Tab-separated table of C-alpha atoms in Angstrom:
chain	number	residue	atom	x	y	z
A	513	MET	CA	82.005	-148.046	-227.920
A	514	SER	CA	79.679	-146.021	-230.151
A	515	SER	CA	79.999	-144.253	-233.486
A	516	PRO	CA	81.268	-140.711	-233.856
A	517	GLU	CA	77.697	-139.531	-234.643
A	518	ILE	CA	76.289	-140.979	-231.450
A	519	ASP	CA	79.256	-139.554	-229.462
A	520	ALA	CA	78.612	-136.131	-231.034
A	521	LEU	CA	74.925	-136.388	-230.031
A	522	THR	CA	75.887	-137.392	-226.471
A	523	GLN	CA	78.283	-134.557	-226.134
A	524	ALA	CA	75.728	-132.070	-227.490
A	525	LEU	CA	73.129	-133.213	-224.999
A	526	ALA	CA	75.653	-133.203	-222.177
A	527	ARG	CA	76.120	-129.496	-222.666
A	528	LEU	CA	72.445	-128.823	-221.895
A	529	PRO	CA	71.456	-127.556	-218.455
A	530	GLY	CA	70.413	-130.339	-216.122
A	531	LEU	CA	72.315	-133.047	-218.083
A	532	GLY	CA	75.700	-134.372	-217.477
A	533	PRO	CA	77.651	-137.006	-219.498
A	534	ARG	CA	75.940	-139.947	-217.819
A	535	SER	CA	72.397	-138.632	-218.161
A	536	ALA	CA	73.157	-137.562	-221.778
A	537	ARG	CA	74.192	-141.138	-222.533
A	538	ARG	CA	70.975	-142.427	-221.080
A	539	ALA	CA	68.966	-139.969	-223.110
A	540	VAL	CA	70.773	-140.960	-226.259
A	541	LEU	CA	70.114	-144.582	-225.609
A	542	HIS	CA	66.474	-143.882	-224.987
A	543	LEU	CA	66.230	-141.992	-228.301
A	544	LEU	CA	67.986	-144.745	-230.238
A	545	GLN	CA	65.836	-147.521	-228.754
A	546	ARG	CA	62.609	-145.544	-229.442
A	547	ARG	CA	63.447	-144.169	-232.805
A	548	ASP	CA	59.861	-143.666	-233.989
A	549	THR	CA	58.264	-142.540	-230.787
A	550	ALA	CA	61.030	-140.427	-229.361
A	551	LEU	CA	63.836	-139.616	-231.814
A	552	VAL	CA	61.765	-138.652	-234.884
A	553	PRO	CA	59.293	-136.402	-232.997
A	554	LEU	CA	62.128	-134.751	-231.138
A	555	LEU	CA	64.040	-134.149	-234.400
A	556	ARG	CA	60.989	-132.651	-236.023
A	557	ALA	CA	60.265	-130.499	-233.066
A	558	LEU	CA	63.905	-129.219	-232.990
A	559	GLU	CA	63.876	-128.501	-236.769
A	560	SER	CA	60.609	-126.687	-236.495
A	561	VAL	CA	61.827	-124.473	-233.618
A	562	GLN	CA	65.132	-123.926	-235.342
A	563	GLU	CA	63.444	-122.778	-238.497
A	564	ARG	CA	60.740	-120.658	-236.913
A	565	MET	CA	62.166	-119.360	-233.664
A	566	VAL	CA	62.176	-115.562	-233.343
A	567	HIS	CA	62.503	-112.928	-230.662
A	568	CYS	CA	59.312	-110.931	-230.371
A	569	SER	CA	59.964	-107.465	-231.697
A	570	ILE	CA	57.693	-105.971	-229.069
A	571	CYS	CA	58.515	-107.729	-225.738
A	572	GLY	CA	61.680	-109.778	-226.435
A	573	ASN	CA	59.998	-113.093	-225.687
A	574	VAL	CA	61.075	-116.184	-227.606
A	575	ASP	CA	58.330	-117.622	-229.835
A	576	THR	CA	57.769	-119.010	-233.314
A	577	ILE	CA	55.722	-115.968	-234.345
A	578	ASP	CA	56.390	-112.256	-234.211
A	579	PRO	CA	54.668	-110.572	-232.370
A	580	CYS	CA	54.687	-113.426	-229.874
A	581	GLY	CA	51.572	-115.257	-228.659
A	582	ILE	CA	51.292	-113.052	-225.569
A	583	CYS	CA	51.639	-109.730	-227.430
A	584	ALA	CA	49.252	-110.859	-230.112
A	585	ASP	CA	46.584	-112.148	-227.716
A	586	PRO	CA	43.683	-109.558	-227.749
A	587	ARG	CA	42.400	-110.930	-224.437
A	588	ARG	CA	45.522	-109.584	-222.668
A	589	ASP	CA	45.259	-106.409	-220.589
A	590	GLY	CA	47.454	-104.003	-222.530
A	591	ARG	CA	47.340	-101.455	-219.650
A	592	ALA	CA	49.498	-103.621	-217.396
A	593	LEU	CA	53.114	-104.405	-218.290
A	594	CYS	CA	55.364	-106.711	-216.364
A	595	VAL	CA	59.123	-106.214	-216.720
A	596	VAL	CA	61.288	-109.289	-216.236
A	597	GLU	CA	65.013	-109.953	-216.541
A	598	ASP	CA	64.936	-113.080	-218.756
A	599	VAL	CA	62.640	-115.164	-220.894
A	600	ALA	CA	62.802	-117.823	-218.104
A	601	ASP	CA	61.239	-115.342	-215.719
A	602	LEU	CA	58.469	-114.587	-218.235
A	603	TRP	CA	57.800	-118.272	-218.665
A	604	ALA	CA	57.719	-118.788	-214.857
A	605	LEU	CA	55.171	-115.992	-214.457
A	606	GLU	CA	53.218	-117.104	-217.427
A	607	LYS	CA	53.054	-120.630	-216.093
A	608	SER	CA	51.265	-119.308	-212.992
A	609	ARG	CA	48.625	-117.582	-215.267
A	610	LEU	CA	48.275	-114.958	-212.605
A	611	PHE	CA	49.305	-111.893	-214.594
A	612	PRO	CA	46.725	-110.859	-217.229
A	613	GLY	CA	48.858	-108.155	-218.856
A	614	ARG	CA	51.802	-108.126	-221.231
A	615	PHE	CA	55.517	-108.519	-220.621
A	616	HIS	CA	58.765	-106.871	-221.444
A	617	VAL	CA	62.014	-108.916	-221.311
A	618	LEU	CA	65.158	-106.889	-220.523
A	619	GLY	CA	67.629	-109.595	-221.512
A	620	GLY	CA	69.644	-109.468	-218.311
A	621	ARG	CA	70.356	-107.153	-215.378
A	622	LEU	CA	72.730	-104.344	-214.616
A	623	SER	CA	75.962	-105.738	-213.325
A	624	ALA	CA	78.984	-103.782	-212.237
A	625	LEU	CA	81.327	-106.825	-212.244
A	626	ASP	CA	80.111	-108.163	-215.557
A	627	GLY	CA	80.093	-104.687	-217.164
A	628	VAL	CA	76.462	-104.842	-218.085
A	629	ARG	CA	75.212	-101.281	-218.722
A	630	PRO	CA	71.728	-99.918	-219.360
A	631	GLU	CA	72.559	-99.781	-223.133
A	632	ASP	CA	73.140	-103.497	-223.093
A	633	LEU	CA	69.569	-104.172	-221.971
A	634	ALA	CA	66.220	-103.588	-223.543
A	635	ILE	CA	65.537	-100.518	-221.360
A	636	ALA	CA	65.245	-98.004	-224.198
A	637	PRO	CA	62.505	-100.037	-225.936
A	638	LEU	CA	60.707	-100.337	-222.589
A	639	VAL	CA	60.742	-96.520	-222.168
A	640	GLN	CA	59.498	-96.238	-225.780
A	641	ARG	CA	56.589	-98.640	-224.978
A	642	VAL	CA	55.617	-96.630	-221.898
A	643	ALA	CA	56.030	-93.266	-223.655
A	644	ALA	CA	53.718	-94.469	-226.474
A	645	GLY	CA	50.929	-94.461	-223.941
A	646	GLY	CA	48.112	-96.903	-223.119
A	647	ILE	CA	49.953	-98.408	-220.112
A	648	ASP	CA	48.658	-97.685	-216.635
A	649	GLU	CA	50.894	-99.915	-214.522
A	650	VAL	CA	54.410	-101.229	-214.873
A	651	VAL	CA	55.243	-104.152	-212.587
A	652	LEU	CA	58.988	-104.449	-211.980
A	653	ALA	CA	59.406	-108.202	-211.522
A	654	MET	CA	63.178	-108.294	-211.036
A	655	ASN	CA	64.903	-110.902	-208.969
A	656	ALA	CA	65.441	-109.999	-205.287
A	657	THR	CA	69.192	-109.853	-205.777
A	658	LEU	CA	71.495	-106.839	-205.519
A	659	GLU	CA	71.781	-106.676	-209.341
A	660	GLY	CA	68.036	-107.231	-209.872
A	661	GLN	CA	67.092	-104.562	-207.450
A	662	THR	CA	69.640	-102.151	-208.846
A	663	THR	CA	68.082	-102.653	-212.225
A	664	ALA	CA	64.604	-102.117	-210.856
A	665	HIS	CA	65.677	-98.824	-209.249
A	666	TYR	CA	67.303	-97.687	-212.486
A	667	ILE	CA	64.130	-98.464	-214.483
A	668	ALA	CA	61.977	-96.757	-211.878
A	669	GLU	CA	64.074	-93.629	-212.276
A	670	ARG	CA	63.759	-93.755	-216.065
A	671	LEU	CA	59.997	-94.146	-215.890
A	672	GLU	CA	59.244	-91.754	-213.049
A	673	SER	CA	58.338	-88.927	-215.448
A	674	TYR	CA	55.585	-90.936	-217.155
A	675	PRO	CA	52.029	-91.119	-215.849
A	676	VAL	CA	52.228	-94.824	-214.943
A	677	ARG	CA	51.880	-96.643	-211.634
A	678	LEU	CA	55.230	-98.379	-210.811
A	679	THR	CA	54.917	-101.452	-208.672
A	680	GLN	CA	57.245	-104.197	-207.557
A	681	LEU	CA	56.778	-107.797	-206.566
A	682	ALA	CA	56.554	-108.322	-202.777
A	683	HIS	CA	59.490	-109.660	-200.881
A	684	GLY	CA	59.137	-111.687	-197.739
A	685	VAL	CA	57.909	-114.966	-196.290
A	686	PRO	CA	57.416	-117.558	-199.055
A	687	VAL	CA	54.203	-119.596	-199.147
A	688	GLY	CA	54.706	-122.589	-196.899
A	689	GLY	CA	57.757	-121.030	-195.335
A	690	GLU	CA	58.486	-121.297	-191.622
A	691	LEU	CA	59.776	-118.226	-189.815
A	692	ASP	CA	62.302	-120.300	-187.886
A	693	TYR	CA	64.131	-121.175	-191.110
A	694	LEU	CA	64.223	-117.710	-192.643
A	695	ASP	CA	67.258	-115.471	-192.686
A	696	GLU	CA	67.066	-112.122	-190.984
A	697	GLY	CA	67.105	-110.166	-194.270
A	698	THR	CA	63.953	-111.936	-195.544
A	699	LEU	CA	62.259	-111.513	-192.173
A	700	ALA	CA	63.105	-107.822	-192.167
A	701	GLN	CA	61.654	-107.406	-195.629
A	702	ALA	CA	58.549	-109.246	-194.553
A	703	LEU	CA	58.086	-107.129	-191.490
A	704	ARG	CA	58.613	-103.977	-193.404
A	705	ALA	CA	55.985	-105.016	-195.979
A	706	ARG	CA	53.445	-106.167	-193.420
A	707	ARG	CA	49.850	-105.182	-193.995
A	708	PRO	CA	46.606	-105.001	-192.115
A	709	ILE	CA	44.676	-108.216	-191.852
A	710	GLY	CA	40.932	-108.681	-192.296
B	145	MET	CA	95.069	-128.999	-196.115
B	146	THR	CA	94.646	-125.314	-195.576
B	147	SER	CA	91.671	-123.928	-193.830
B	148	LEU	CA	90.420	-120.651	-192.528
B	149	THR	CA	87.275	-119.774	-190.632
B	150	ALA	CA	86.604	-116.118	-190.480
B	151	THR	CA	84.009	-113.380	-190.409
B	152	ALA	CA	83.838	-111.892	-193.920
B	153	ILE	CA	81.934	-109.484	-196.143
B	154	VAL	CA	80.396	-110.985	-199.269
B	155	CYS	CA	81.750	-109.004	-202.281
B	156	SER	CA	80.713	-110.975	-205.313
B	157	VAL	CA	78.735	-114.086	-206.239
B	158	ARG	CA	79.026	-115.795	-209.576
B	159	PRO	CA	76.987	-118.808	-210.588
B	160	HIS	CA	79.045	-121.907	-211.185
B	161	GLY	CA	77.508	-124.973	-212.742
B	162	GLU	CA	73.803	-125.404	-212.144
B	163	HIS	CA	73.608	-125.087	-208.375
B	164	GLY	CA	76.884	-123.841	-207.100
B	165	ALA	CA	78.473	-120.368	-206.760
B	166	ILE	CA	81.901	-118.928	-206.611
B	167	VAL	CA	81.913	-116.361	-203.876
B	168	ARG	CA	84.570	-113.742	-203.184
B	169	MET	CA	84.633	-112.472	-199.616
B	170	LEU	CA	86.769	-109.889	-197.830
B	171	THR	CA	88.251	-111.134	-194.583
B	172	ALA	CA	90.429	-109.183	-192.170
B	173	GLU	CA	92.909	-112.089	-191.834
B	174	ALA	CA	93.531	-112.983	-195.479
B	175	GLY	CA	92.019	-110.240	-197.565
B	176	LEU	CA	89.889	-111.157	-200.587
B	177	LEU	CA	89.300	-114.905	-200.802
B	178	PRO	CA	87.339	-116.935	-203.343
B	179	GLY	CA	85.563	-120.100	-202.514
B	180	TYR	CA	83.115	-122.552	-204.085
B	181	VAL	CA	79.788	-122.770	-202.286
B	182	GLN	CA	78.009	-125.999	-203.091
B	183	GLY	CA	74.308	-125.277	-203.457
B	184	GLY	CA	75.147	-121.586	-203.479
B	185	ARG	CA	72.186	-120.919	-205.767
B	186	SER	CA	69.641	-122.731	-203.654
B	187	THR	CA	66.691	-120.866	-202.201
B	188	ARG	CA	68.344	-121.344	-198.751
B	189	MET	CA	71.674	-119.848	-199.652
B	190	ARG	CA	70.566	-117.059	-202.023
B	191	PRO	CA	69.569	-114.683	-199.192
B	192	VAL	CA	72.800	-115.408	-197.415
B	193	LEU	CA	74.998	-114.713	-200.403
B	194	ILE	CA	74.024	-111.154	-201.078
B	195	PRO	CA	76.906	-108.755	-201.598
B	196	GLY	CA	77.291	-106.637	-198.455
B	197	ASN	CA	76.141	-109.347	-196.064
B	198	ILE	CA	78.411	-110.339	-193.166
B	199	VAL	CA	78.929	-114.067	-192.929
B	200	ARG	CA	81.019	-116.625	-191.113
B	201	GLY	CA	82.877	-118.359	-193.888
B	202	ALA	CA	84.837	-121.642	-193.510
B	203	PHE	CA	87.326	-122.130	-196.329
B	204	ARG	CA	88.868	-125.584	-196.886
B	205	ALA	CA	91.371	-126.515	-199.595
B	206	ARG	CA	93.964	-129.247	-199.963
B	207	THR	CA	96.556	-126.821	-201.266
B	208	ALA	CA	96.932	-123.058	-201.167
B	209	ASP	CA	96.521	-122.828	-204.912
B	210	GLN	CA	93.315	-124.811	-205.022
B	211	LEU	CA	89.933	-123.034	-205.073
B	212	ALA	CA	88.661	-123.588	-201.532
B	213	SER	CA	85.355	-125.119	-200.819
B	214	LEU	CA	83.378	-122.704	-198.715
B	215	SER	CA	80.590	-123.093	-196.234
B	216	VAL	CA	78.823	-119.983	-195.157
B	217	GLU	CA	76.650	-119.003	-192.192
B	218	LEU	CA	74.861	-115.592	-192.134
B	219	GLU	CA	75.825	-113.265	-189.337
B	220	HIS	CA	74.165	-110.075	-190.570
B	221	SER	CA	72.027	-109.399	-193.598
B	222	ARG	CA	71.936	-106.161	-195.526
B	223	GLY	CA	69.270	-107.593	-197.842
B	224	PRO	CA	66.591	-105.116	-196.578
B	225	LEU	CA	68.636	-102.268	-197.975
B	226	LEU	CA	68.226	-103.587	-201.518
B	227	SER	CA	64.781	-102.033	-201.702
B	228	GLU	CA	66.242	-98.515	-201.224
B	229	PRO	CA	67.832	-97.026	-204.366
B	230	LEU	CA	70.752	-95.105	-202.874
B	231	PRO	CA	71.903	-97.678	-200.311
B	232	ALA	CA	71.543	-100.439	-202.961
B	233	ALA	CA	73.690	-98.499	-205.448
B	234	ALA	CA	76.330	-97.753	-202.761
B	235	ILE	CA	76.522	-101.436	-201.764
B	236	ASP	CA	76.703	-102.455	-205.409
B	237	TRP	CA	79.606	-100.225	-206.191
B	238	THR	CA	81.534	-100.764	-202.921
B	239	CYS	CA	81.346	-104.538	-203.224
B	240	ALA	CA	82.064	-104.673	-207.005
B	241	PHE	CA	84.949	-102.202	-206.625
B	242	THR	CA	86.473	-104.258	-203.822
B	243	ALA	CA	86.032	-107.567	-205.670
B	244	ALA	CA	87.499	-106.240	-208.893
B	245	SER	CA	90.343	-104.237	-207.443
B	246	LEU	CA	91.996	-106.282	-204.740
B	247	PRO	CA	94.301	-109.210	-205.444
B	248	GLU	CA	93.202	-112.441	-203.843
B	249	GLY	CA	94.866	-113.733	-200.748
B	250	HIS	CA	96.622	-110.581	-199.567
B	251	PRO	CA	95.492	-109.318	-196.171
B	252	TYR	CA	94.319	-105.755	-196.010
B	253	PRO	CA	93.011	-105.329	-192.460
B	254	ALA	CA	92.644	-101.588	-192.848
B	255	LEU	CA	90.472	-102.081	-195.926
B	256	TYR	CA	88.318	-104.605	-194.166
B	257	SER	CA	87.694	-102.211	-191.327
B	258	ALA	CA	87.036	-99.322	-193.731
B	259	MET	CA	84.678	-101.374	-195.877
B	260	SER	CA	82.757	-102.522	-192.786
B	261	ALA	CA	82.530	-98.902	-191.688
B	262	VAL	CA	81.172	-97.783	-195.080
B	263	LEU	CA	78.566	-100.498	-195.208
B	264	ASP	CA	77.600	-99.866	-191.519
B	265	ALA	CA	77.216	-96.191	-192.345
B	266	VAL	CA	75.093	-96.997	-195.437
B	267	GLU	CA	72.885	-99.131	-193.188
B	268	ALA	CA	72.680	-96.715	-190.265
B	269	ALA	CA	72.846	-93.172	-191.693
B	270	PRO	CA	69.498	-91.576	-192.225
B	271	ALA	CA	70.777	-89.640	-195.152
B	272	ALA	CA	73.400	-90.305	-197.860
B	273	ARG	CA	75.676	-87.512	-196.671
B	274	GLY	CA	76.414	-89.701	-193.650
B	275	TRP	CA	78.078	-92.396	-195.763
B	276	ALA	CA	79.086	-90.690	-198.944
B	277	VAL	CA	82.155	-89.102	-197.172
B	278	ALA	CA	83.077	-92.557	-195.883
B	279	LEU	CA	82.837	-93.961	-199.390
B	280	VAL	CA	85.164	-91.328	-200.841
B	281	ARG	CA	87.654	-92.027	-198.069
B	282	TYR	CA	87.308	-95.782	-198.733
B	283	GLU	CA	88.151	-95.259	-202.402
B	284	LEU	CA	91.218	-93.199	-201.355
B	285	LEU	CA	92.282	-95.936	-198.975
B	286	VAL	CA	91.964	-98.662	-201.675
B	287	LEU	CA	94.122	-96.532	-204.019
B	288	ALA	CA	96.678	-96.130	-201.226
B	289	GLU	CA	96.727	-99.790	-200.169
B	290	LEU	CA	97.282	-100.883	-203.742
B	291	GLY	CA	100.220	-98.494	-204.248
B	292	PHE	CA	98.466	-95.597	-205.975
B	293	GLY	CA	97.972	-93.413	-202.926
B	294	LEU	CA	97.627	-89.627	-203.248
B	295	ASP	CA	100.089	-87.409	-201.401
B	296	LEU	CA	97.937	-84.784	-199.816
B	297	SER	CA	100.480	-83.772	-197.126
B	298	GLU	CA	102.133	-80.837	-198.861
B	299	CYS	CA	102.148	-78.811	-202.023
B	300	ALA	CA	104.079	-80.440	-204.790
B	301	VAL	CA	105.272	-77.051	-206.081
B	302	THR	CA	105.884	-74.860	-202.974
B	303	GLY	CA	106.133	-77.384	-200.200
B	304	ALA	CA	103.449	-75.497	-198.285
B	305	ARG	CA	101.260	-77.522	-195.940
B	306	ALA	CA	98.356	-75.144	-195.912
B	307	GLU	CA	95.755	-74.042	-198.451
B	308	LEU	CA	95.979	-77.259	-200.400
B	309	VAL	CA	93.137	-76.964	-202.875
B	310	TYR	CA	94.188	-78.924	-205.978
B	311	VAL	CA	95.683	-82.303	-206.911
B	312	SER	CA	97.852	-83.001	-209.895
B	313	PRO	CA	96.020	-85.479	-212.112
B	314	ARG	CA	99.382	-86.923	-213.190
B	315	SER	CA	101.388	-87.253	-209.943
B	316	GLY	CA	98.443	-87.439	-207.458
B	317	ARG	CA	100.202	-84.822	-205.219
B	318	ALA	CA	98.439	-81.894	-203.634
B	319	VAL	CA	98.954	-78.384	-204.981
B	320	SER	CA	98.282	-75.181	-203.135
B	321	GLU	CA	96.466	-72.154	-204.532
B	322	ALA	CA	99.780	-70.338	-204.883
B	323	GLY	CA	101.496	-73.294	-206.468
B	324	ALA	CA	98.771	-73.854	-209.027
B	325	GLY	CA	99.615	-70.661	-210.871
B	326	LEU	CA	98.317	-70.831	-214.433
B	327	HIS	CA	97.602	-74.581	-214.400
B	328	LYS	CA	94.475	-74.365	-212.208
B	329	ALA	CA	92.207	-75.440	-215.038
B	330	ARG	CA	94.145	-78.636	-215.514
B	331	LEU	CA	94.252	-79.626	-211.842
B	332	LEU	CA	91.674	-81.657	-209.894
B	333	ARG	CA	89.900	-79.907	-207.060
B	334	LEU	CA	90.828	-81.138	-203.565
B	335	PRO	CA	87.890	-80.830	-201.194
B	336	PRO	CA	88.927	-79.655	-197.675
B	337	PHE	CA	87.335	-82.565	-195.805
B	338	LEU	CA	90.072	-84.786	-197.221
B	339	THR	CA	92.906	-82.758	-195.674
B	340	GLU	CA	91.216	-81.140	-192.700
B	341	GLY	CA	88.508	-83.600	-191.847
B	342	GLY	CA	85.173	-82.507	-190.417
B	343	GLU	CA	81.826	-82.098	-192.077
B	344	ALA	CA	81.573	-82.018	-195.909
B	345	ALA	CA	79.121	-80.137	-198.076
B	346	TRP	CA	77.544	-81.966	-200.987
B	347	ASP	CA	79.624	-80.030	-203.543
B	348	ASP	CA	82.750	-81.152	-201.726
B	349	ILE	CA	81.609	-84.779	-201.610
B	350	LEU	CA	81.054	-84.723	-205.361
B	351	LEU	CA	84.506	-83.139	-205.845
B	352	GLY	CA	85.928	-85.989	-203.750
B	353	PHE	CA	84.192	-88.540	-206.039
B	354	ALA	CA	85.605	-86.735	-209.073
B	355	LEU	CA	89.066	-86.857	-207.556
B	356	THR	CA	89.061	-90.547	-206.640
B	357	GLY	CA	87.193	-91.404	-209.910
B	358	HIS	CA	90.072	-90.025	-211.997
B	359	PHE	CA	92.690	-92.180	-210.250
B	360	ILE	CA	90.522	-95.257	-210.050
B	361	GLU	CA	89.912	-95.128	-213.749
B	362	ARG	CA	93.560	-94.413	-214.529
B	363	ASP	CA	95.273	-96.742	-212.080
B	364	LEU	CA	92.934	-99.485	-210.868
B	365	VAL	CA	90.381	-100.434	-213.461
B	366	ASP	CA	91.555	-102.670	-216.222
B	367	PRO	CA	90.476	-101.085	-219.579
B	368	ARG	CA	88.731	-104.345	-220.435
B	369	ARG	CA	86.525	-103.866	-217.296
B	370	ALA	CA	85.953	-100.168	-217.769
B	371	GLU	CA	82.167	-100.753	-217.977
B	372	MET	CA	82.337	-101.493	-214.244
B	373	LEU	CA	82.626	-97.759	-213.707
B	374	ALA	CA	79.112	-97.314	-215.027
B	375	ALA	CA	77.815	-98.553	-211.602
B	376	ARG	CA	79.839	-95.778	-209.969
B	377	GLU	CA	78.436	-93.200	-212.379
B	378	ARG	CA	74.932	-94.383	-211.641
B	379	LEU	CA	75.559	-94.008	-207.914
B	380	ILE	CA	77.012	-90.498	-208.319
B	381	GLU	CA	74.026	-89.499	-210.595
B	382	ARG	CA	71.693	-90.751	-208.046
B	383	LEU	CA	73.472	-88.797	-205.271
B	384	LYS	CA	73.217	-85.644	-207.414
B	385	ARG	CA	69.479	-86.182	-207.909
B	386	ALA	CA	69.077	-86.786	-204.167
B	387	VAL	CA	70.585	-83.423	-203.243
B	388	ALA	CA	69.101	-81.472	-206.138
């Protein structure tokens, strides 16, 4: 048996992705047993993020400053813009440190069943950014799903009148993947996107 | 225990929990069926669970009312079409329309055949005209199967069976040129390929979409889900741009 406060904390943690009731209880116990080294730093970090978290007014990223660290970084290549569906996609790409340009977060994808329309996404601000000039390439890094690709095609249509190079992430055999285990759709995409070697 | 193993067309995939997905698939035997796919969002299952794909689905549930657990094996992938704007838009609308319109668990073998034919045409036809006619006919068939069919057999005013060129937007019945009288402006145009068959010009195909669109919006789409029609509008806009 635990107090209502501890129960409330457990329930709050259990609602987080990746945690269920059992793992939330373990996390709470860990926090309570390590009050100074775990609970207090976590509390401070949560308070700090809660007070300072903002959505970047330029790209839609989540950060504690506006413009965000990526948009404010002068070392970034402002001529290349990578369009992603969600902040999680931005973070995944950023973690790889492979893209030197800036980002634009749409905040979702077009979905017929969920009733998500272009007006519901940050497509108009994207068009404004491109129309403002200074961008040579727009990389459409949407997920390889029906909705992601529908969104990419829509954005490509909206941007086709601007003098920018529109590119898309490659689809095909994943690194470390074995052909024997791939579905025919992925194999077809990979064959279609084959390129000369050497 | 109820179980069904059947070839099916994936119509919609919704994430459920962290790793699973609730998938709605159209089967010939039992119509639109939902099922829970454990690990449906895994890297292995994602390419399989793309709307438009043909799969072998095994549904298992303890009772008929219970959401079935579903295991899926890919039979044919339409994933490569996602990189092409028009086919992707057509698959998107066809699958979303089917998933949102049909009640679950009612067999519609004619709709299964028609949807298969539309998706096959989208895949095989070198140009959109090859499948756009099939899509208009599919929308008409969905309307008919759900009890909102249009009566295109004779003129609602004169009873004539020839020169049917309009449809009443209220009754859904055909109207001939002579029967239209002074009400032409208020009637929907009926393209000849819907009554006489044969080849269809682009203008006629777009008239067909306008005709079915009116009745889909009025009779099939829940007002709370009216945004769904935006996908159809995007498809039609894309078709117009392709022929312009």
